[in-house]
Short mmCIF file of C-alpha atoms in Angstrom, two decimals:
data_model
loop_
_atom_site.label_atom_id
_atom_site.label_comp_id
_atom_site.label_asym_id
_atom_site.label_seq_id
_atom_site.Cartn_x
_atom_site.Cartn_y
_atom_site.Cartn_z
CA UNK A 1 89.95 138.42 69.43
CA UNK A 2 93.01 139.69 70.79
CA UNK A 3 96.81 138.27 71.60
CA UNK A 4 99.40 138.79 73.80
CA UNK A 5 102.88 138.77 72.04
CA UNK A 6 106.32 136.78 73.74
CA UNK A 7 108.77 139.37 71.64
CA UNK A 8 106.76 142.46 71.97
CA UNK A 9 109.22 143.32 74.58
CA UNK A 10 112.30 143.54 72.16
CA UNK A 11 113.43 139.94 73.04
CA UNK A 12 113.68 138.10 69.18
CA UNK A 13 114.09 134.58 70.69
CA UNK A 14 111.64 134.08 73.39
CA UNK A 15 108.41 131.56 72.21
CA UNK A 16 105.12 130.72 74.09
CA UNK A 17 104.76 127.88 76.64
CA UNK A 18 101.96 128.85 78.29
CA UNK A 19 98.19 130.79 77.54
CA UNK A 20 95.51 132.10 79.64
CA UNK A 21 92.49 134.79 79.31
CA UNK A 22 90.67 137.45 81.60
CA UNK A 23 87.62 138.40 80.75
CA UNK A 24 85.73 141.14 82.14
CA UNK A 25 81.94 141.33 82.08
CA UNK A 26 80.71 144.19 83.91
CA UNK A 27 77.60 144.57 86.27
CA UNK A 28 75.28 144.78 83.69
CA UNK A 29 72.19 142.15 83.65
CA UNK A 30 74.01 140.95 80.20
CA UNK A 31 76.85 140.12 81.86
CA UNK A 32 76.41 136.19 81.60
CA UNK A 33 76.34 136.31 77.72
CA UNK A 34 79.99 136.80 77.47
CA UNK A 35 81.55 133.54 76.90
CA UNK A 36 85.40 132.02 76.18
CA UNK A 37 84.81 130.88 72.48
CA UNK A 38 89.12 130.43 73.14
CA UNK A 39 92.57 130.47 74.43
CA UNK A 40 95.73 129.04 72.60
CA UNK A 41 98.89 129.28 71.21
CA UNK A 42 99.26 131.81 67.71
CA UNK A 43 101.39 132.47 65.33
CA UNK A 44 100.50 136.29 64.60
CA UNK A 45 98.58 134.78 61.13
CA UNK A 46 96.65 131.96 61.08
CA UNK A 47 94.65 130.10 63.86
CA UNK A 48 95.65 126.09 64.66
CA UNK A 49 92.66 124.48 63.72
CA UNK A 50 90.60 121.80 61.86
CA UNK A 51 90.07 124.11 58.46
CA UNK A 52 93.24 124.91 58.24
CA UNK A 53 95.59 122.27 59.55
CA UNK A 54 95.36 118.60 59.51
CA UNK A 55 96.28 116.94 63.28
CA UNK A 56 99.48 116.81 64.62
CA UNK A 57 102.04 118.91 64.78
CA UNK A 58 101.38 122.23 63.06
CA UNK A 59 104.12 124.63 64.49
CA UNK A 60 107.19 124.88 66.03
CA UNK A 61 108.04 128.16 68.46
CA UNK A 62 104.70 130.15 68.39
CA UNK A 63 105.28 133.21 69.85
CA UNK A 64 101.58 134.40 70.53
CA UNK A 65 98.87 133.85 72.61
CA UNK A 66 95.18 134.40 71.51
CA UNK A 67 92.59 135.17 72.99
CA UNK A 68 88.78 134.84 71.75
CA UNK A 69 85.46 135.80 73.69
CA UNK A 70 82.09 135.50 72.07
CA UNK A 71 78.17 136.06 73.19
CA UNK A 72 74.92 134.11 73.00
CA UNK A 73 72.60 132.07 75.04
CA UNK A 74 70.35 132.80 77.57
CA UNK A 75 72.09 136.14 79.11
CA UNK A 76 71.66 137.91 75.86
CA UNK A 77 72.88 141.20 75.43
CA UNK A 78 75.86 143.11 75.34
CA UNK A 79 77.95 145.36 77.24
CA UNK A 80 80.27 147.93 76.88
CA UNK A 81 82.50 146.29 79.59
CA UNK A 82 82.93 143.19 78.14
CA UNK A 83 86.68 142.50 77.22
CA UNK A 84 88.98 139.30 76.66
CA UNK A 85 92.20 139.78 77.45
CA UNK A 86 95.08 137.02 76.51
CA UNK A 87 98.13 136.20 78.39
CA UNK A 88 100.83 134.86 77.53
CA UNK A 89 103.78 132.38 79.38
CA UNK A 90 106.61 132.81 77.44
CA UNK A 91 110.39 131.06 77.63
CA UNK A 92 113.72 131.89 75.76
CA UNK A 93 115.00 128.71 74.55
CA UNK A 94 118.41 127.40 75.70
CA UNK A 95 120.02 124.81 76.42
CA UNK A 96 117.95 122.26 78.14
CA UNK A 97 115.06 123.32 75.88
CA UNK A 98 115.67 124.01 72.59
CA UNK A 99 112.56 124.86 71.12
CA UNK A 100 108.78 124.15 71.15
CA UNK A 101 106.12 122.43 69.41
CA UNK A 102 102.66 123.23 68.57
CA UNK A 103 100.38 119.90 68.47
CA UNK A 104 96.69 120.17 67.89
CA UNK A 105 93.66 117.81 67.27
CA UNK A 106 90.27 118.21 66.85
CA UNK A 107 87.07 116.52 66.72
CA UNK A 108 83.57 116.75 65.58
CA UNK A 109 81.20 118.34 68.20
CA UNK A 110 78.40 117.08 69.79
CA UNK A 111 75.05 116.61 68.45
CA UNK A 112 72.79 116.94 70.94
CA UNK A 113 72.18 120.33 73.35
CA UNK A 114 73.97 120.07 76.62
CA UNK A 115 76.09 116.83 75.37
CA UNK A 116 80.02 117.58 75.16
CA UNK A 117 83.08 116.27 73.24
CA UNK A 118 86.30 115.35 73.94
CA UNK A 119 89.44 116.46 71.98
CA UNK A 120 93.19 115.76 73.17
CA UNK A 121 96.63 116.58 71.30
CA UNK A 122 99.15 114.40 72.28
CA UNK A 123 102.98 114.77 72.85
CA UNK A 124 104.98 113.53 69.94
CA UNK A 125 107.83 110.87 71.34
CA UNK A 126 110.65 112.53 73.27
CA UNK A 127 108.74 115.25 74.00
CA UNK A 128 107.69 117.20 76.95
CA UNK A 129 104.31 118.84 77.66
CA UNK A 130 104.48 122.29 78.85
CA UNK A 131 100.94 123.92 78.33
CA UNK A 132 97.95 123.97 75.95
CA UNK A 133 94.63 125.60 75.00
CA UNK A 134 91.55 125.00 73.68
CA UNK A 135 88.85 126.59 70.58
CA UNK A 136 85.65 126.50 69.47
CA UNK A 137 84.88 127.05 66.04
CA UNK A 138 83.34 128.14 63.94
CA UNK A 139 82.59 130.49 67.59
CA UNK A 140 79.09 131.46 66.25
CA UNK A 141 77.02 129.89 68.11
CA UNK A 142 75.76 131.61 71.29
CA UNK A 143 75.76 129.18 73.69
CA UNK A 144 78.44 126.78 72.76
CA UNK A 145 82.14 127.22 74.52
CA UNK A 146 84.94 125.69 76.05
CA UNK A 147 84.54 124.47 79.56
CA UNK A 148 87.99 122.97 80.25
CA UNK A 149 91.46 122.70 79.07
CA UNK A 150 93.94 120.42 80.93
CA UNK A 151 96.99 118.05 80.98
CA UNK A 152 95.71 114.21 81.14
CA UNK A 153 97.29 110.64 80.11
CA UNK A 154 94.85 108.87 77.65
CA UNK A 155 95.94 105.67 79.46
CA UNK A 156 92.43 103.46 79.52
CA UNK A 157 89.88 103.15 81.70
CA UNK A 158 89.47 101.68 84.82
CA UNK A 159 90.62 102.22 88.37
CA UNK A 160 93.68 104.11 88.40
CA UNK A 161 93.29 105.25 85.23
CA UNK A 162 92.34 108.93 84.03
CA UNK A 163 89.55 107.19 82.14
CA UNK A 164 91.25 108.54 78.16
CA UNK A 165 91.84 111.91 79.01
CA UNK A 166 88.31 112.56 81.46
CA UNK A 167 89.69 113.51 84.12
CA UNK A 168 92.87 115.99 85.07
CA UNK A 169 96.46 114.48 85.26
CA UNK A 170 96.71 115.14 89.22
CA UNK A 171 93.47 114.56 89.99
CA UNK A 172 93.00 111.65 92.46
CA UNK A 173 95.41 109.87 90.61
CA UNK A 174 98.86 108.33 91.04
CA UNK A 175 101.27 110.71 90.51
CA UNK A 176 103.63 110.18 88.07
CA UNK A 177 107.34 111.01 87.55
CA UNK A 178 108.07 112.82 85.06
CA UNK A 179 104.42 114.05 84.38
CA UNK A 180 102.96 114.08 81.73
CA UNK A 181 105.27 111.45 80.43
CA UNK A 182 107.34 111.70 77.85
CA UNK A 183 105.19 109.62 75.53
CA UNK A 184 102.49 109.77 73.29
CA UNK A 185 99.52 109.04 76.18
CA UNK A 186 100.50 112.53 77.33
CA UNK A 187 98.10 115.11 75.95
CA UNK A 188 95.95 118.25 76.34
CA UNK A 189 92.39 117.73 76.66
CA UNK A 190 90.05 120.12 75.73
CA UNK A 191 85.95 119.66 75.90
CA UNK A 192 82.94 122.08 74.58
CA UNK A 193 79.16 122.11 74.53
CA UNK A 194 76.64 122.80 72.77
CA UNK A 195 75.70 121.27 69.31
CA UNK A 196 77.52 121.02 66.01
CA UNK A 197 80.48 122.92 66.73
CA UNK A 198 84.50 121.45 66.95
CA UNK A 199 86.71 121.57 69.61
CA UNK A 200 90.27 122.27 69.01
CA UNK A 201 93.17 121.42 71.86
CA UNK A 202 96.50 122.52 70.98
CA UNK A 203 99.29 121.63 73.24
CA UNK A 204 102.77 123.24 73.69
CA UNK A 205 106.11 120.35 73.79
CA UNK A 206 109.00 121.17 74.45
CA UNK A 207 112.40 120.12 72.22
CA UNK A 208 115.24 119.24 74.18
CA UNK A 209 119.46 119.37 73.44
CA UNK A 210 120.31 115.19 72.91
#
């Protein structure tokens, strides 16, 4: 577990808008053991999930992003290579964007091997979405991770729809203007696998001047 910091630099204003994580694995036969167990917003403390906050939003201006690997399954092993390394998209509020929100959700995994679940934070009204992340916890469990984390409307099902958050906002979809909307069917989804375990998405919103 590791996390990149938006002020390490000296600058006392800037927050986090954005997260993402290398990992590096090596060329080892263990090299398919290492997993993302997660990749989202921080504040330097505590960790935005179920055990520790209820849904919604849980922060405003994080200025961290973590990032946690994890191994297990069928690769087994380890390796001296392996490495997670977070990084973090960072903004210094103004005047069109005041500030950010943190907004996470979570559910209950799934309870069956190879079976998934769905979780998706959703933008507060007169919002904006600018990012988000995803985590797996308790991270445990070899085999069970994270394997996606993106911007969707939970706007139905049907044709045109993205079928409540299944599929990507732009893909094969109408495009929409401003997107994600300012409203609440604009979220971050976030999906895992494996048995028993919760995914966590946390999305970043943006505060604007009136």
């Amino acid at each position: 577990m590791s996390s990149a910091d938006c002020r390490s630099g000296g600058d006392t204003d800037d927050v986090v808008t954005g997260v993402g994580i290398l990992q590096t694995v090596g060329t080892g036969a263990a090299q398919s053991n290492l997993h993302v167990k997660g990749i989202a917003p921080y504040d330097g403390t505590a960790e935005y999930i179920a055990s520790a906050y209820s849904p919604g939003v849980v922060d405003t201006d994080a200025t961290q992003a973590l990032a946690v690997g994890g191994t297990g399954g069928s690769g087994g092993g380890l390796d001296a290579a392996f490495g997670s390394t977070p990084y973090a998209m960072c903004l210094d509020p103004g005047d069109t964007i005041t500030g950010t929100q943190i907004v996470m959700n979570s559910v209950a995994g799934p309870t069956s091997a190879g079976a998934t679940a769905l979780a998706a934070a959703t933008c507060p009204e007169d919002t904006r979405l600018l990012g988000g992340g995803a985590r797996l916890t308790p991270g445990t469990a070899g085999p069970a991770k994270p394997i996606d984390s993106y911007p969707t409307y939970l706007d139905g099902t049907g044709l045109g729809t993205h079928s409540n958050g299944q599929i990507a906002a732009a893909d094969g979809r109408p495009t929409r203007t401003p997107g994600p909307p300012v409203r609440r069917t604009a979220g971050w989804r976030a999906a895992a696998t494996s048995p028993m375990r919760t995914p966590s998405a946390a999305g970043m919103t943006s505060t604007s001047a009136a």
